[in-house]
CSV table of C-alpha atoms in Angstrom, one decimal:
chain,number,residue,atom,x,y,z
A,1,MET,CA,250.8,47.5,172.4
A,2,GLY,CA,251.7,50.1,169.7
A,3,TRP,CA,252.4,52.5,172.6
A,4,ASN,CA,254.6,50.2,174.1
A,5,VAL,CA,256.8,49.4,171.3
A,6,ALA,CA,256.8,53.2,170.6
A,7,ALA,CA,258.2,54.0,173.8
A,8,SER,CA,260.6,51.2,173.5
A,9,CYS,CA,261.8,52.1,170.6
A,10,VAL,CA,261.9,56.1,171.9
A,11,ALA,CA,264.1,54.8,175.0
A,12,LEU,CA,266.2,52.7,172.9
A,13,GLY,CA,267.2,55.8,170.7
A,14,ALA,CA,267.6,57.6,173.8
A,15,ALA,CA,269.8,55.6,175.6
A,16,ALA,CA,272.1,55.0,172.1
A,17,PHE,CA,272.4,58.8,172.0
A,18,ALA,CA,273.3,59.2,175.7
A,19,ALA,CA,276.0,56.4,175.2
A,20,ARG,CA,277.4,58.0,172.2
A,21,TYR,CA,277.5,61.5,174.1
A,22,PHE,CA,279.4,59.9,176.7
A,23,VAL,CA,282.2,58.2,174.9
A,24,ARG,CA,282.2,61.7,172.5
A,25,SER,CA,283.2,63.5,176.0
A,26,GLY,CA,286.4,61.4,176.2
A,27,SER,CA,287.7,61.7,172.5
A,28,ALA,CA,290.6,63.5,171.0
A,29,VAL,CA,290.6,66.4,169.2
A,30,VAL,CA,291.5,66.4,165.5
A,31,ARG,CA,293.3,69.5,164.0
A,32,SER,CA,294.0,70.3,160.2
A,33,LYS,CA,294.4,73.2,158.4
A,34,VAL,CA,292.6,73.6,155.1
A,35,ALA,CA,294.0,75.3,151.9
A,36,CYS,CA,293.0,75.7,148.1
A,37,ASN,CA,296.0,75.2,145.6
A,38,CYS,CA,296.9,78.7,145.1
A,39,GLY,CA,296.4,79.6,149.0
A,40,LYS,CA,294.0,82.4,148.6
A,41,VAL,CA,291.0,80.3,150.6
A,42,THR,CA,292.4,79.1,154.0
A,43,GLY,CA,290.9,77.7,156.9
A,44,GLU,CA,291.2,75.3,160.0
A,45,ILE,CA,288.8,72.2,161.3
A,46,CYS,CA,289.0,71.9,164.8
A,47,ALA,CA,286.8,68.8,165.9
A,48,ASN,CA,285.8,66.1,168.6
A,49,SER,CA,287.3,62.9,166.7
A,50,ARG,CA,283.5,61.6,167.1
A,51,ASP,CA,281.7,64.1,165.8
A,52,VAL,CA,284.0,63.6,162.4
A,53,LEU,CA,282.1,61.7,159.7
A,54,VAL,CA,284.7,60.6,156.6
A,55,ILE,CA,283.2,58.9,154.1
A,56,LYS,CA,284.2,58.2,149.9
A,57,CYS,CA,281.0,59.1,147.8
A,58,PHE,CA,281.1,57.6,144.2
A,59,CYS,CA,277.6,59.2,143.6
A,60,ASN,CA,277.2,60.9,139.9
A,61,SER,CA,276.2,64.4,141.4
A,62,CYS,CA,280.1,64.4,143.1
A,63,GLN,CA,281.2,63.3,139.7
A,64,ASP,CA,279.6,65.6,137.9
A,65,TYR,CA,280.5,68.5,139.8
A,66,ALA,CA,284.5,67.5,140.0
A,67,ASN,CA,284.0,67.2,136.0
A,68,HIS,CA,282.3,70.4,135.5
A,69,VAL,CA,284.8,72.4,137.6
A,70,ALA,CA,287.9,70.5,135.9
A,71,ALA,CA,286.1,72.0,132.7
A,72,LYS,CA,287.2,75.7,133.9
A,73,LYS,CA,290.3,74.8,136.0
A,74,ASP,CA,292.8,71.3,135.9
A,75,ALA,CA,292.7,71.6,139.6
A,76,ALA,CA,289.3,69.7,140.4
A,77,LYS,CA,290.4,66.7,138.7
A,78,VAL,CA,292.3,65.5,141.6
A,79,ILE,CA,289.1,65.4,144.0
A,80,LEU,CA,288.0,62.0,142.2
A,81,ASP,CA,290.0,58.8,142.4
A,82,GLU,CA,290.2,56.7,139.5
A,83,GLU,CA,287.3,54.8,140.5
A,84,GLY,CA,285.2,57.7,140.5
A,85,GLY,CA,285.3,58.4,144.3
A,86,SER,CA,285.6,61.8,146.3
A,87,HIS,CA,287.6,61.8,149.7
A,88,ILE,CA,285.2,63.9,151.9
A,89,VAL,CA,285.8,65.1,155.9
A,90,GLN,CA,282.3,66.0,157.0
A,91,VAL,CA,282.1,68.2,160.3
A,92,CYS,CA,280.1,70.4,161.9
A,93,LYS,CA,279.6,74.0,160.8
A,94,THR,CA,281.2,75.3,164.2
A,95,ASP,CA,284.3,73.1,163.6
A,96,LEU,CA,285.5,74.9,160.6
A,97,VAL,CA,286.9,78.3,160.4
A,98,VAL,CA,287.5,80.0,157.3
A,99,HIS,CA,290.5,82.6,157.7
A,100,SER,CA,290.8,84.3,154.2
A,101,GLY,CA,289.4,84.0,151.0
A,102,ILE,CA,285.4,83.4,151.7
A,103,ASP,CA,285.0,86.1,149.0
A,104,GLN,CA,286.5,83.7,146.2
A,105,LEU,CA,284.0,81.0,147.0
A,106,HIS,CA,281.6,80.2,144.5
A,107,PRO,CA,278.2,78.2,144.7
A,108,CYS,CA,277.3,75.1,142.2
A,109,ARG,CA,274.4,72.7,142.3
A,110,VAL,CA,272.8,70.2,140.5
A,111,SER,CA,269.8,71.6,140.5
A,112,GLU,CA,267.1,74.0,142.4
A,113,CYS,CA,265.7,71.3,144.9
A,114,SER,CA,265.6,72.2,148.0
A,115,PHE,CA,267.8,68.8,149.3
A,116,ALA,CA,270.7,69.9,146.6
A,117,LEU,CA,273.6,70.7,148.3
A,118,PHE,CA,275.7,74.1,147.6
A,119,ARG,CA,279.4,72.9,146.5
A,120,PHE,CA,281.8,75.9,146.8
A,121,TYR,CA,284.7,75.9,144.5
A,122,ALA,CA,288.0,78.6,144.7
A,123,LYS,CA,287.1,80.7,141.8
A,124,CYS,CA,291.1,81.6,142.0
A,125,CYS,CA,292.3,78.3,141.2
A,126,GLY,CA,289.2,75.8,140.8
A,127,THR,CA,289.7,74.0,143.9
A,128,PRO,CA,286.7,72.4,145.2
A,129,MET,CA,286.4,73.2,149.0
A,130,PHE,CA,283.1,72.6,150.7
A,131,ASN,CA,279.8,71.4,150.1
A,132,THR,CA,277.0,72.5,152.5
A,133,ALA,CA,273.2,74.1,152.5
A,134,PRO,CA,271.4,76.4,154.8
A,135,GLY,CA,269.4,73.7,156.4
A,136,VAL,CA,272.3,71.5,157.2
A,137,GLY,CA,274.5,71.7,160.0
A,138,PHE,CA,277.5,70.2,158.6
A,139,VAL,CA,280.3,70.9,155.8
A,140,GLY,CA,282.1,68.1,153.5
A,141,VAL,CA,285.8,69.1,153.3
A,142,PRO,CA,287.2,67.4,150.2
A,143,ALA,CA,290.4,65.4,151.5
A,144,THR,CA,292.3,67.0,148.8
A,145,VAL,CA,292.5,70.4,150.8
A,146,VAL,CA,292.6,69.1,154.1
A,147,GLN,CA,296.7,69.4,154.8
A,148,ASP,CA,296.8,66.4,157.6
A,149,ILE,CA,294.1,64.1,156.1
A,150,ASP,CA,296.3,61.4,158.0
A,151,LYS,CA,294.9,62.3,161.2
A,152,PHE,CA,291.3,61.7,160.4
A,153,PRO,CA,289.6,58.1,160.0
A,154,SER,CA,289.6,55.8,156.8
A,155,PRO,CA,286.7,56.3,155.1
A,156,GLY,CA,283.1,54.5,154.8
A,157,PHE,CA,282.1,53.8,151.5
A,158,VAL,CA,279.2,55.5,150.0
A,159,PHE,CA,276.9,54.9,146.6
A,160,VAL,CA,279.0,52.4,145.2
A,161,GLU,CA,276.7,51.4,142.6
A,162,GLU,CA,277.6,54.6,140.6
A,163,ALA,CA,281.6,53.9,140.8
A,164,VAL,CA,283.3,54.1,137.7
A,165,LYS,CA,284.6,50.5,138.7
A,166,GLU,CA,284.3,48.3,141.5
A,167,PRO,CA,286.2,50.3,144.3
A,168,SER,CA,288.9,48.6,146.4
A,169,ARG,CA,288.2,48.9,150.1
A,170,PRO,CA,291.2,48.7,152.5
A,171,ASN,CA,290.2,49.4,156.2
A,172,SER,CA,286.8,51.2,155.1
A,173,SER,CA,284.9,51.9,158.3
A,174,GLY,CA,280.9,51.8,158.4
A,175,VAL,CA,278.9,55.1,157.6
A,176,GLY,CA,274.9,54.3,158.3
A,177,PRO,CA,274.6,54.7,162.7
A,178,ALA,CA,277.4,57.5,162.6
A,179,PHE,CA,275.8,59.2,159.8
A,180,VAL,CA,272.5,59.5,161.5
A,181,TYR,CA,273.8,60.5,164.8
A,182,ASN,CA,275.9,63.4,163.2
A,183,PHE,CA,273.4,64.5,161.3
A,184,ILE,CA,270.7,65.2,164.1
A,185,ARG,CA,273.4,66.3,166.4
A,186,TYR,CA,274.5,69.0,163.7
A,187,LEU,CA,271.1,70.6,163.0
A,188,PRO,CA,270.8,73.1,165.6
A,189,TYR,CA,274.0,74.6,164.0
A,190,LYS,CA,273.0,74.9,160.7
A,191,THR,CA,273.1,78.8,160.9
A,192,CYS,CA,276.7,78.8,162.9
A,193,GLY,CA,280.1,78.7,161.4
A,194,PRO,CA,281.4,80.2,158.0
A,195,GLN,CA,279.1,82.9,156.3
A,196,PHE,CA,279.0,80.7,152.9
A,197,PRO,CA,277.9,83.2,149.8
A,198,TYR,CA,274.6,81.5,149.1
A,199,GLU,CA,273.5,84.4,147.7
A,200,LYS,CA,276.0,84.7,144.6
A,201,GLU,CA,274.7,83.2,141.6
A,202,VAL,CA,274.2,79.8,141.3
A,203,GLU,CA,276.0,77.5,138.7
A,204,TYR,CA,274.3,74.5,137.7
A,205,TYR,CA,276.0,71.4,136.4
A,206,ARG,CA,274.7,68.4,134.7
């Protein structure tokens, strides 16, 4: 009985994955330039719309990071809204190109825990730029540096229990299944894309 249930779950999962992949093949491509506030760090997102996950994250770690960088440069303050949310466009590493200024990127982390993301900001002007890690296949890009953010879907909300105040949710989308699908699909590409400077001395916040 147990094996039958397990086999059914695997079959359903495979069918769902195949259906999602089929729908993805007919989806539009979204493009947008990205740049820090002073223009030294530039790049571009070019992704299948089905491969993009847009979120607004209210977690304490995102808030602490923004405040940490804001203490150095006022530019960081703009990534948090009045409710404490960070609007993030998450794409596969292969869907992001950094054209210039990768040497300006400096890493921050909340801790040395292997699950803690590397959050890169531009030292030239203090702009938060990219959230990623060597063991994942995605990059989170703050909406504040995405020039054509209106081309992307409205965000799904996560960690709302840690918001500064109860967030309003106009046109917010779901996150759960899409996050799981994209997280798995991104994994094979964890060593691809921009060569982020993980080796630099890390700043720890909190």
